[in-house]
Short mmCIF file of C-alpha atoms in Angstrom, two decimals:
data_model
loop_
_atom_site.label_atom_id
_atom_site.label_comp_id
_atom_site.label_asym_id
_atom_site.label_seq_id
_atom_site.Cartn_x
_atom_site.Cartn_y
_atom_site.Cartn_z
CA MET T 439 103.12 -27.92 52.75
CA ILE T 440 101.26 -32.11 53.01
CA LEU T 441 101.13 -33.82 55.72
CA ILE T 442 101.87 -37.54 55.12
CA GLY T 443 100.17 -39.97 57.72
CA GLU T 444 101.97 -42.20 58.76
CA ARG T 445 98.64 -44.45 60.48
CA ILE T 446 98.54 -47.46 58.22
CA ASN T 447 102.23 -48.70 59.78
CA GLY T 448 102.36 -52.08 60.83
CA MET T 449 103.96 -51.10 63.88
CA PHE T 450 100.94 -50.08 65.34
CA ASN T 451 99.32 -52.87 66.83
CA ASP T 452 96.06 -52.07 64.95
CA ILE T 453 97.59 -52.98 61.91
CA LYS T 454 99.25 -55.45 62.17
CA GLU T 455 96.66 -57.84 63.33
CA ALA T 456 93.87 -56.05 60.81
CA ILE T 457 97.34 -57.57 58.54
CA LYS T 458 96.96 -60.44 60.18
CA ASN T 459 93.80 -60.80 60.02
CA LYS T 460 93.05 -59.77 56.91
CA ASP T 461 90.45 -57.59 58.11
CA PRO T 462 89.99 -54.65 56.74
CA GLU T 463 88.03 -52.72 58.28
CA PRO T 464 91.57 -50.53 60.47
CA ILE T 465 92.69 -49.68 57.08
CA LYS T 466 89.79 -48.12 55.45
CA GLN T 467 88.83 -45.98 59.44
CA HIS T 468 92.68 -44.92 59.33
CA ALA T 469 92.42 -44.09 55.66
CA ILE T 470 89.22 -42.64 56.25
CA LYS T 471 90.47 -40.45 59.65
CA GLN T 472 93.26 -38.91 58.37
CA GLU T 473 91.94 -37.89 55.00
CA GLU T 474 89.46 -35.86 57.78
CA SER T 475 92.56 -35.24 59.76
CA GLY T 476 94.16 -32.99 56.74
CA ALA T 477 96.53 -35.88 55.38
CA GLY T 478 97.38 -34.73 51.06
CA TYR T 479 99.44 -38.45 51.49
CA LEU T 480 98.64 -41.69 52.84
CA ASP T 481 101.81 -43.64 54.28
CA VAL T 482 101.80 -47.22 54.19
CA ASN T 483 104.31 -49.26 56.01
CA THR T 484 103.60 -53.63 55.90
CA GLY T 485 105.87 -52.50 59.41
CA PRO T 486 108.40 -55.29 60.47
CA THR T 487 106.72 -58.59 61.57
CA VAL T 488 105.45 -59.18 57.54
CA ASP T 489 108.18 -61.75 56.17
CA LYS T 490 109.94 -60.17 53.09
CA GLU T 491 107.75 -63.15 50.41
CA ASN T 492 103.89 -61.67 51.93
CA GLN T 493 104.92 -57.44 51.96
CA PRO T 494 104.54 -56.96 47.79
CA ALA T 495 100.46 -58.66 48.28
CA VAL T 496 100.42 -57.44 51.76
CA MET T 497 101.03 -53.47 50.17
CA GLU T 498 98.74 -54.26 47.26
CA TRP T 499 95.70 -55.15 49.56
CA LEU T 500 96.71 -52.16 51.91
CA ILE T 501 97.02 -49.76 49.75
CA GLN T 502 94.10 -51.53 47.28
CA VAL T 503 91.72 -51.31 50.94
CA ALA T 504 92.99 -47.42 51.48
CA GLN T 505 91.94 -45.79 48.51
CA GLU T 506 88.69 -47.83 48.36
CA VAL T 507 87.46 -45.31 50.55
CA SER T 508 90.31 -41.97 50.39
CA LYS T 509 90.96 -40.29 47.42
CA LEU T 510 94.63 -39.58 48.89
CA PRO T 511 97.69 -40.78 46.53
CA CYS T 512 99.98 -43.31 48.90
CA CYS T 513 103.55 -43.46 50.16
CA ILE T 514 105.43 -46.31 49.50
CA ASP T 515 106.94 -46.89 52.22
CA THR T 516 109.43 -50.11 52.16
CA THR T 517 112.95 -51.44 51.31
CA ASN T 518 111.14 -54.76 49.24
CA LEU T 519 111.67 -53.96 45.45
CA ASN T 520 109.33 -55.82 44.50
CA ALA T 521 106.80 -54.68 47.27
CA ILE T 522 106.80 -51.14 45.57
CA GLU T 523 106.31 -52.94 42.64
CA ALA T 524 103.25 -54.11 43.80
CA GLY T 525 101.88 -51.86 45.18
CA LEU T 526 102.67 -49.54 41.99
CA LYS T 527 100.93 -51.60 39.74
CA VAL T 528 97.32 -51.41 41.73
CA HIS T 529 98.12 -47.35 43.30
CA LYS T 530 95.44 -45.49 41.10
CA GLY T 531 97.22 -41.23 40.96
CA LYS T 532 100.84 -40.51 41.59
CA ALA T 533 102.17 -42.65 44.16
CA LEU T 534 105.01 -42.42 45.73
CA ILE T 535 107.87 -43.94 46.46
CA ASN T 536 109.51 -43.93 49.56
CA SER T 537 112.87 -44.42 49.88
CA THR T 538 115.84 -44.41 48.09
CA THR T 539 119.26 -44.13 49.46
CA ALA T 540 122.05 -41.98 47.18
CA ASP T 541 123.73 -45.21 47.34
CA GLN T 542 124.10 -45.09 43.51
CA ALA T 543 123.63 -48.97 43.45
CA LYS T 544 119.58 -48.16 44.86
CA MET T 545 119.45 -45.64 42.88
CA ASP T 546 120.01 -47.40 39.99
CA ILE T 547 117.08 -50.04 41.26
CA PHE T 548 114.95 -47.72 42.93
CA LEU T 549 114.34 -44.38 40.41
CA PRO T 550 114.13 -46.24 36.98
CA LEU T 551 110.52 -47.83 38.76
CA ALA T 552 110.25 -44.02 40.08
CA ALA T 553 110.65 -43.22 36.23
CA LYS T 554 108.10 -45.79 35.14
CA TYR T 555 105.43 -45.23 36.92
CA GLU T 556 105.87 -41.33 36.87
CA ALA T 557 105.77 -41.76 40.77
CA GLY T 558 107.26 -39.64 42.73
CA ILE T 559 110.41 -40.53 44.70
CA ILE T 560 111.93 -39.70 48.37
CA GLY T 561 115.70 -39.41 48.31
CA LEU T 562 117.13 -39.83 51.76
CA THR T 563 120.76 -37.56 51.95
CA MET T 564 122.69 -41.06 53.37
CA ASN T 565 124.72 -43.61 51.96
CA GLU T 566 126.77 -46.32 52.63
CA ARG T 567 128.80 -44.54 55.38
CA GLY T 568 125.47 -43.33 57.24
CA VAL T 569 124.29 -39.91 57.94
CA PRO T 570 126.28 -37.22 57.58
CA LYS T 571 127.50 -34.70 60.42
CA THR T 572 126.76 -31.38 58.06
CA SER T 573 124.28 -30.15 55.85
CA ALA T 574 127.28 -29.04 53.43
CA ASP T 575 127.89 -33.17 53.09
CA ARG T 576 124.04 -33.96 52.49
CA ILE T 577 123.73 -30.72 50.50
CA ALA T 578 126.90 -33.35 48.51
CA LEU T 579 124.56 -36.49 47.76
CA ALA T 580 121.04 -34.12 47.62
CA MET T 581 123.06 -32.65 44.54
CA GLU T 582 123.45 -37.09 43.89
CA LEU T 583 119.59 -37.64 43.51
CA VAL T 584 119.48 -34.20 41.14
CA VAL T 585 121.75 -35.43 38.88
CA ASN T 586 120.04 -39.56 39.28
CA CYS T 587 116.95 -38.34 39.03
CA ASP T 588 117.37 -35.75 35.93
CA MET T 589 119.67 -38.61 33.41
CA GLN T 590 116.64 -41.13 34.47
CA GLY T 591 114.10 -38.94 33.50
CA ILE T 592 112.46 -37.71 36.93
CA PRO T 593 111.03 -34.39 37.12
CA THR T 594 113.42 -32.22 39.67
CA ASP T 595 110.22 -31.95 41.66
CA ASP T 596 109.12 -35.38 41.54
CA LEU T 597 112.09 -35.85 44.00
CA PHE T 598 111.47 -35.48 47.89
CA LEU T 599 114.68 -35.21 49.34
CA ASP T 600 114.73 -36.16 53.09
CA PRO T 601 117.94 -34.56 54.98
CA LEU T 602 117.33 -37.44 57.95
CA ILE T 603 116.61 -35.41 61.16
CA LEU T 604 117.54 -37.67 64.28
CA PRO T 605 115.66 -37.70 67.76
CA CYS T 606 117.48 -34.84 69.22
CA ASN T 607 118.02 -36.20 72.46
CA VAL T 608 121.44 -38.43 71.39
CA ALA T 609 122.24 -36.41 68.09
CA GLN T 610 121.02 -32.99 68.65
CA GLU T 611 123.19 -31.51 66.71
CA HIS T 612 121.76 -32.38 63.56
CA ALA T 613 118.91 -30.43 64.56
CA PRO T 614 120.12 -27.31 63.13
CA GLU T 615 122.05 -28.61 60.09
CA VAL T 616 118.66 -30.71 58.40
CA LEU T 617 116.66 -26.71 58.55
CA GLU T 618 119.81 -25.77 57.40
CA THR T 619 119.95 -28.58 54.50
CA LEU T 620 116.17 -27.33 53.99
CA GLN T 621 117.30 -23.34 52.98
CA GLN T 622 119.38 -24.92 50.88
CA ILE T 623 117.26 -27.57 48.99
CA LYS T 624 116.05 -24.72 47.43
CA THR T 625 118.84 -23.83 45.38
CA LEU T 626 119.94 -26.72 44.14
CA SER T 627 117.65 -26.59 40.87
CA ASP T 628 114.95 -24.62 39.00
CA PRO T 629 112.37 -25.69 39.45
CA ALA T 630 113.98 -26.76 42.66
CA PRO T 631 113.17 -30.58 44.56
CA LYS T 632 110.99 -31.56 46.91
CA SER T 633 111.90 -31.61 50.76
CA THR T 634 110.43 -33.97 53.09
CA ILE T 635 111.25 -35.63 56.73
CA GLY T 636 110.20 -38.57 58.90
CA LEU T 637 108.95 -35.67 61.57
CA SER T 638 108.90 -38.33 64.70
CA ASN T 639 112.25 -39.04 64.91
CA VAL T 640 113.28 -36.03 66.84
CA SER T 641 111.72 -36.74 69.70
CA GLN T 642 111.57 -40.86 70.17
CA SER T 643 112.34 -41.41 73.98
CA CYS T 644 112.17 -38.05 74.35
CA VAL T 645 109.76 -35.60 76.96
CA ASN T 646 107.51 -33.77 75.33
CA ARG T 647 106.95 -35.61 71.72
CA ASN T 648 104.32 -33.37 70.78
CA LEU T 649 105.80 -29.68 71.91
CA ILE T 650 109.28 -31.08 69.76
CA ASN T 651 107.46 -32.92 67.06
CA ARG T 652 105.11 -29.28 66.51
CA THR T 653 107.94 -26.74 67.08
CA TYR T 654 110.72 -28.21 65.12
CA LEU T 655 107.66 -29.11 62.13
CA ILE T 656 107.00 -24.98 62.06
CA MET T 657 111.20 -24.74 61.92
CA ALA T 658 111.42 -26.80 59.58
CA ILE T 659 108.60 -24.52 56.93
CA ALA T 660 109.82 -21.75 57.61
CA SER T 661 113.25 -22.95 55.70
CA GLY T 662 111.49 -24.40 53.05
CA LEU T 663 109.78 -28.05 54.20
CA ASP T 664 107.33 -29.45 52.20
CA SER T 665 105.87 -32.33 53.46
CA ALA T 666 106.34 -34.75 56.19
CA ILE T 667 105.51 -37.74 57.52
CA VAL T 668 103.80 -36.76 60.58
CA ASP T 669 100.67 -37.62 63.17
CA VAL T 670 97.86 -35.55 61.18
CA TYR T 671 96.22 -37.11 64.15
CA ASP T 672 98.09 -34.40 66.54
CA SER T 673 95.69 -31.37 66.42
CA SER T 674 97.66 -29.32 67.61
CA LEU T 675 99.83 -29.49 64.85
CA VAL T 676 97.75 -29.28 61.68
CA GLU T 677 96.53 -25.84 63.19
CA GLU T 678 100.20 -24.69 63.15
CA VAL T 679 100.75 -26.03 60.07
CA ALA T 680 97.31 -23.88 58.65
CA ALA T 681 98.85 -21.04 59.80
CA THR T 682 101.52 -21.48 58.93
CA LYS T 683 100.03 -21.21 55.55
CA ILE T 684 98.62 -18.19 56.15
CA LEU T 685 102.17 -16.71 57.43
CA LYS T 686 104.23 -17.68 54.53
CA ASN T 687 100.88 -15.47 52.68
CA GLU T 688 100.00 -18.56 50.96
CA ASP T 689 96.36 -19.01 51.80
CA ILE T 690 94.80 -15.95 52.11
CA TYR T 691 93.56 -15.46 55.77
CA CYS T 692 89.77 -16.58 56.26
CA ASP T 693 89.03 -16.82 60.27
CA SER T 694 88.39 -20.41 59.35
CA PHE T 695 92.08 -21.32 57.86
CA VAL T 696 92.00 -23.88 59.80
CA LYS T 697 89.24 -25.98 58.13
CA THR T 698 89.86 -24.49 55.22
CA TYR T 699 93.83 -25.50 55.88
CA ILE T 700 92.34 -29.50 56.38
CA GLN T 701 89.77 -29.67 53.83
CA SER T 702 92.32 -28.58 50.79
CA MET N 93 115.90 -15.59 72.44
CA ILE N 94 115.01 -13.15 75.06
CA LEU N 95 110.85 -12.97 75.48
CA ILE N 96 110.27 -9.53 76.60
CA GLY N 97 106.70 -9.36 78.91
CA GLU N 98 104.30 -7.22 77.50
CA ARG N 99 101.45 -6.76 81.05
CA ILE N 100 103.25 -4.12 82.43
CA ASN N 101 101.88 -1.13 79.94
CA GLY N 102 98.88 1.53 80.82
CA MET N 103 96.24 -0.58 77.58
CA PHE N 104 95.72 -2.99 80.35
CA ASN N 105 93.09 -2.49 82.73
CA ASP N 106 94.75 -3.54 85.10
CA ILE N 107 97.67 -0.95 85.13
CA LYS N 108 95.63 2.02 83.71
CA GLU N 109 94.59 1.83 87.36
CA ALA N 110 96.86 1.27 89.32
CA ILE N 111 98.89 3.71 87.95
CA LYS N 112 95.68 6.45 88.24
CA ASN N 113 95.67 5.77 92.01
CA LYS N 114 99.57 5.24 92.61
CA ASP N 115 99.41 1.51 93.35
CA PRO N 116 101.99 -0.10 92.69
CA GLU N 117 101.04 -3.30 93.99
CA PRO N 118 99.67 -4.40 90.28
CA ILE N 119 103.15 -3.80 89.31
CA LYS N 120 104.96 -5.56 91.19
CA GLN N 121 102.68 -8.58 91.12
CA HIS N 122 103.11 -8.64 87.25
CA ALA N 123 106.48 -8.03 87.18
CA ILE N 124 107.68 -11.49 89.49
CA LYS N 125 105.03 -12.90 87.80
CA GLN N 126 106.56 -12.28 83.91
CA GLU N 127 110.15 -13.23 85.31
CA GLU N 128 108.67 -16.57 86.70
CA SER N 129 107.06 -17.34 83.62
CA GLY N 130 110.16 -16.74 81.02
CA ALA N 131 110.83 -13.68 80.46
CA GLY N 132 114.04 -11.82 80.49
CA TYR N 133 113.32 -8.40 80.14
CA LEU N 134 109.86 -6.72 81.21
CA ASP N 135 107.97 -3.79 78.61
CA VAL N 136 107.48 -0.51 80.88
CA ASN N 137 104.42 1.19 79.15
CA THR N 138 102.87 4.07 80.36
CA GLY N 139 99.39 3.59 77.97
CA PRO N 140 97.50 6.19 76.40
CA THR N 141 96.08 8.45 79.34
CA VAL N 142 99.12 9.85 80.89
CA ASP N 143 99.26 13.43 79.91
CA LYS N 144 102.55 13.76 78.17
CA GLU N 145 104.12 16.00 80.73
CA ASN N 146 103.82 13.57 83.69
CA GLN N 147 105.17 10.30 81.12
CA PRO N 148 108.72 11.16 83.31
CA ALA N 149 107.28 10.94 86.14
CA VAL N 150 105.32 7.93 85.81
CA MET N 151 108.08 6.37 83.21
CA GLU N 152 110.80 6.89 86.48
CA TRP N 153 107.39 5.08 89.11
CA LEU N 154 106.75 2.33 86.97
CA ILE N 155 110.28 1.93 86.17
CA GLN N 156 111.67 1.43 90.92
CA VAL N 157 108.16 0.03 90.97
CA ALA N 158 109.44 -2.92 89.02
CA GLN N 159 112.69 -3.01 89.77
CA GLU N 160 112.25 -3.43 93.39
CA VAL N 161 110.82 -6.59 93.15
CA SER N 162 112.24 -7.67 89.79
CA LYS N 163 115.76 -8.47 88.78
CA LEU N 164 115.29 -8.29 84.72
CA PRO N 165 116.13 -4.99 82.46
CA CYS N 166 112.60 -2.93 81.32
CA CYS N 167 112.46 -1.89 77.65
CA ILE N 168 111.75 1.34 78.06
CA ASP N 169 108.38 2.11 75.62
CA THR N 170 108.06 5.38 75.18
CA THR N 171 108.26 7.46 72.11
CA ASN N 172 108.43 10.95 74.92
CA LEU N 173 112.58 11.36 75.01
CA ASN N 174 111.71 13.32 78.60
CA ALA N 175 110.24 9.82 79.18
CA ILE N 176 112.58 7.24 78.48
CA GLU N 177 115.89 9.72 79.36
CA ALA N 178 113.60 9.96 83.22
CA GLY N 179 113.61 6.04 82.82
CA LEU N 180 117.61 5.61 82.01
CA LYS N 181 118.23 7.47 85.23
CA VAL N 182 116.95 5.73 87.82
CA HIS N 183 117.03 1.86 85.39
CA LYS N 184 119.49 -0.46 87.37
CA GLY N 185 120.92 -2.60 84.81
CA LYS N 186 120.75 -2.32 80.40
CA ALA N 187 117.98 -0.91 79.38
CA LEU N 188 116.70 -1.40 76.80
CA ILE N 189 115.05 1.75 74.85
CA ASN N 190 112.01 1.52 72.25
CA SER N 191 112.48 3.00 70.48
CA THR N 192 114.00 4.86 66.97
CA THR N 193 113.01 4.72 63.46
CA ALA N 194 115.37 4.79 61.30
CA ASP N 195 114.53 8.95 60.22
CA GLN N 196 117.10 10.81 60.39
CA ALA N 197 116.11 13.08 62.59
CA LYS N 198 114.80 10.55 65.57
CA MET N 199 117.77 8.66 65.15
CA ASP N 200 119.70 12.07 66.00
CA ILE N 201 117.66 12.39 68.73
CA PHE N 202 117.38 9.07 70.24
CA LEU N 203 121.07 6.88 69.32
CA PRO N 204 123.01 9.66 71.51
CA LEU N 205 120.57 8.40 74.49
CA ALA N 206 121.33 5.00 74.01
CA ALA N 207 125.34 6.25 74.07
CA LYS N 208 125.02 8.18 77.36
CA TYR N 209 123.42 5.89 78.94
CA GLU N 210 124.61 2.28 77.91
CA ALA N 211 121.08 0.74 76.58
CA GLY N 212 120.37 -1.23 74.02
CA ILE N 213 117.37 0.30 71.33
CA ILE N 214 115.27 -0.83 69.49
CA GLY N 215 115.52 0.36 65.57
CA LEU N 216 112.03 -0.18 63.58
CA THR N 217 112.51 0.01 59.92
CA MET N 218 110.51 2.45 58.72
CA ASN N 219 110.98 6.41 58.24
CA GLU N 220 108.37 9.08 57.69
CA ARG N 221 107.49 7.10 54.27
CA GLY N 222 105.85 4.35 56.82
CA VAL N 223 107.16 0.94 56.60
CA PRO N 224 108.42 -0.55 53.49
CA LYS N 225 106.52 -3.83 51.70
CA THR N 226 110.05 -5.46 51.26
CA SER N 227 112.22 -6.68 53.01
CA ALA N 228 115.02 -5.87 50.64
CA ASP N 229 113.54 -1.95 51.82
CA ARG N 230 113.17 -2.57 55.41
CA ILE N 231 116.78 -4.20 54.85
CA ALA N 232 118.44 -0.41 53.46
CA LEU N 233 116.98 0.75 56.14
CA ALA N 234 118.11 -1.44 58.91
CA MET N 235 121.56 -0.62 57.24
CA GLU N 236 120.86 2.88 57.89
CA LEU N 237 120.47 2.43 61.80
CA VAL N 238 123.41 0.26 61.62
CA VAL N 239 125.86 2.37 60.17
CA ASN N 240 124.32 5.67 62.68
CA CYS N 241 124.58 2.84 65.74
CA ASP N 242 128.33 3.21 64.55
CA MET N 243 128.70 7.06 64.33
CA GLN N 244 127.49 7.09 67.53
CA GLY N 245 130.36 4.30 69.33
CA ILE N 246 126.67 2.09 69.99
CA PRO N 247 127.87 -1.74 69.69
CA THR N 248 125.93 -3.35 66.72
CA ASP N 249 124.77 -6.07 69.34
CA ASP N 250 122.95 -3.64 71.44
CA LEU N 251 121.26 -2.82 68.12
CA PHE N 252 117.90 -4.19 68.22
CA LEU N 253 116.65 -4.45 64.50
CA ASP N 254 112.45 -4.72 64.87
CA PRO N 255 111.62 -5.63 60.78
CA LEU N 256 107.44 -4.32 61.76
CA ILE N 257 105.33 -7.56 61.34
CA LEU N 258 101.77 -6.18 60.84
CA PRO N 259 98.22 -7.64 61.59
CA CYS N 260 98.22 -11.15 59.16
CA ASN N 261 94.21 -10.18 58.48
CA VAL N 262 94.86 -7.15 55.80
CA ALA N 263 98.30 -6.84 55.23
CA GLN N 264 99.11 -10.55 55.06
CA GLU N 265 102.27 -10.18 52.53
CA HIS N 266 104.51 -8.18 54.60
CA ALA N 267 104.85 -11.58 57.26
CA PRO N 268 106.82 -13.97 54.69
CA GLU N 269 108.80 -10.42 54.29
CA VAL N 270 109.39 -9.96 57.62
CA LEU N 271 110.95 -12.93 58.05
CA GLU N 272 113.00 -12.54 54.96
CA THR N 273 114.71 -9.33 56.72
CA LEU N 274 115.10 -11.59 60.20
CA GLN N 275 117.02 -13.97 57.86
CA GLN N 276 118.68 -10.58 56.29
CA ILE N 277 120.01 -9.04 59.81
CA LYS N 278 122.04 -11.24 60.33
CA THR N 279 124.62 -10.99 57.18
CA LEU N 280 124.40 -6.92 57.55
CA SER N 281 127.77 -6.78 59.96
CA ASP N 282 130.36 -8.97 62.67
CA PRO N 283 128.89 -8.55 64.71
CA ALA N 284 125.28 -8.49 63.28
CA PRO N 285 122.78 -6.60 65.23
CA LYS N 286 120.26 -8.27 66.87
CA SER N 287 116.29 -8.48 66.12
CA THR N 288 113.50 -8.34 68.10
CA ILE N 289 109.90 -8.01 67.07
CA GLY N 290 106.33 -6.82 68.27
CA LEU N 291 104.55 -10.19 68.61
CA SER N 292 101.09 -10.41 69.00
CA ASN N 293 100.49 -7.33 66.31
CA VAL N 294 100.46 -10.23 63.93
CA SER N 295 96.84 -11.53 65.17
CA GLN N 296 95.91 -7.85 65.38
CA SER N 297 91.46 -8.46 65.01
CA CYS N 298 92.41 -12.68 63.46
CA VAL N 299 90.25 -15.14 64.90
CA ASN N 300 91.99 -17.69 66.95
CA ARG N 301 95.43 -15.70 68.17
CA ASN N 302 97.24 -17.49 70.17
CA LEU N 303 97.88 -20.40 67.26
CA ILE N 304 98.84 -17.07 64.73
CA ASN N 305 100.98 -16.05 67.51
CA ARG N 306 102.86 -19.15 68.25
CA THR N 307 103.52 -20.17 64.83
CA TYR N 308 104.61 -17.38 63.92
CA LEU N 309 106.86 -16.53 67.10
CA ILE N 310 108.66 -20.35 65.78
CA MET N 311 108.68 -19.45 62.16
CA ALA N 312 110.98 -15.93 62.80
CA ILE N 313 112.71 -17.96 65.14
CA ALA N 314 113.69 -20.38 63.16
CA SER N 315 114.24 -17.51 60.38
CA GLY N 316 117.24 -15.89 62.89
CA LEU N 317 115.31 -13.78 65.39
CA ASP N 318 116.86 -12.43 68.11
CA SER N 319 113.71 -11.51 71.25
CA ALA N 320 109.88 -10.82 70.62
CA ILE N 321 107.58 -8.23 73.13
CA VAL N 322 105.56 -11.55 74.21
CA ASP N 323 102.21 -12.40 76.05
CA VAL N 324 104.51 -14.54 78.40
CA TYR N 325 101.43 -15.70 80.42
CA ASP N 326 100.45 -17.82 77.41
CA SER N 327 102.43 -20.74 78.00
CA SER N 328 101.87 -22.91 74.77
CA LEU N 329 104.18 -19.73 73.16
CA VAL N 330 106.81 -20.11 75.84
CA GLU N 331 107.38 -23.78 75.65
CA GLU N 332 107.13 -24.27 71.79
CA VAL N 333 110.85 -21.51 72.82
CA ALA N 334 111.74 -23.70 75.32
CA ALA N 335 112.77 -26.30 72.07
CA THR N 336 113.91 -23.91 70.13
CA LYS N 337 116.56 -23.63 72.53
CA ILE N 338 116.47 -27.59 72.01
CA LEU N 339 116.19 -27.70 67.65
CA LYS N 340 118.26 -25.09 67.39
CA ASN N 341 120.73 -27.43 69.85
CA GLU N 342 121.99 -23.53 72.26
CA ASP N 343 120.64 -25.55 75.65
CA ILE N 344 121.67 -29.11 75.85
CA TYR N 345 118.52 -31.44 75.51
CA CYS N 346 117.80 -33.18 79.26
CA ASP N 347 113.78 -33.86 79.76
CA SER N 348 113.30 -31.18 82.08
CA PHE N 349 114.24 -28.54 78.90
CA VAL N 350 111.36 -26.19 79.63
CA LYS N 351 112.16 -25.70 83.15
CA THR N 352 115.76 -25.53 82.53
CA TYR N 353 114.10 -22.60 80.03
CA ILE N 354 111.81 -20.94 81.81
CA GLN N 355 114.41 -20.18 85.16
CA SER N 356 117.47 -19.34 82.78
#
């Protein structure tokens, strides 16, 4: 289970200010602290306030600053093609592109970029008609992503399928459909594609957000989830993820299993 | 999801003393407090210190005392046939017998009793050869329990199959096999049998027992688990169970979803 730390994102005020002031310190601090808290990737997102033409330079800077102090690879989180490529050019190690949808036009643009840089890529199970209601329709789009990756020469397990969890207070019926989709993803090919979710979306505008987040994450892991974009500073969540590694028989039990997971 | 409160059990010192002194107060207090904490059944077990010949009278007394102050049905937890029948005779509402194995000799004794009193019964997926290692072998025994219930006229959904979780520090490979078994139980018949586990066994002699317990419970619920014998005083666990009701789309989201679950 890979935790992708969500914190280097311009939607947070400290990162927004750091970008504005070209101050690398908050970026570095979050890179280090997220790695120490159990992250396996750092999500990097310029946020909504950076102009489109400045996004490539800002993405390049954020990735360079983060990788100066952390060995973690980055999840390059933007829909701006030039920003993705600017990030890929300076990235050390195997990057993860976040994301393409299953629109043919988008797959035709983003997948060749993943192939060129040998990056992983998150594929959202949605297209120009929006997010499907059922797991069956999500799986149909997942299959289009798998086929297109194959045509582009991208190894299937470099594809991270995201079945798109929606807030449970307004689109509650999606939550079990996403769990069902996660189970079925493992049957799509051999080797199977990986899976991911943007966890905090499940609890948007809800009470007890951390409770809902960690409970849904554990349900999703039991359904086969491989990775998620999360708040790794939520120690209750990280501890439960560590416990799933024991309970799925993936890490050998030892009394320090939480520490072992975080440091691995 | 039904939580079966584990607390009225002579292995706990306060209950052992209450039985010895014929003091109903601790029994009543735990009956009330467990109901208030989210229990849907009260497990009742005389514990290891009551002589075999006294077990029927003690079981009868425990159930009567508990049901004086609580509307909850009881889970009659003993392998002593006479104690089970003594309990069933005084029990108000639909009792749950805990338990029979899949040994033919045991099924031939315990299942007719469940049929006679229209009680539910927990069926352990083990026989005279012990606990199977794989989910496939657990399911084979589950099917024997289903068939024998059918022959005795017990409705399939009165059977609670228990795939037997073992401590993860000594028998770690069983944990994912039990999750797999829980998924497959739902495919055995229509209506499907119910399922249950004795949760705290998963963390015997481990560190962070509550963390392991609640994480495994949520994984098991995602795999289809219907009920579990648990410590309902563990409020973190009960809150996460309440969240699963929302995330499986079984209860409608409201801001007081934890309170709603506990009171339902």
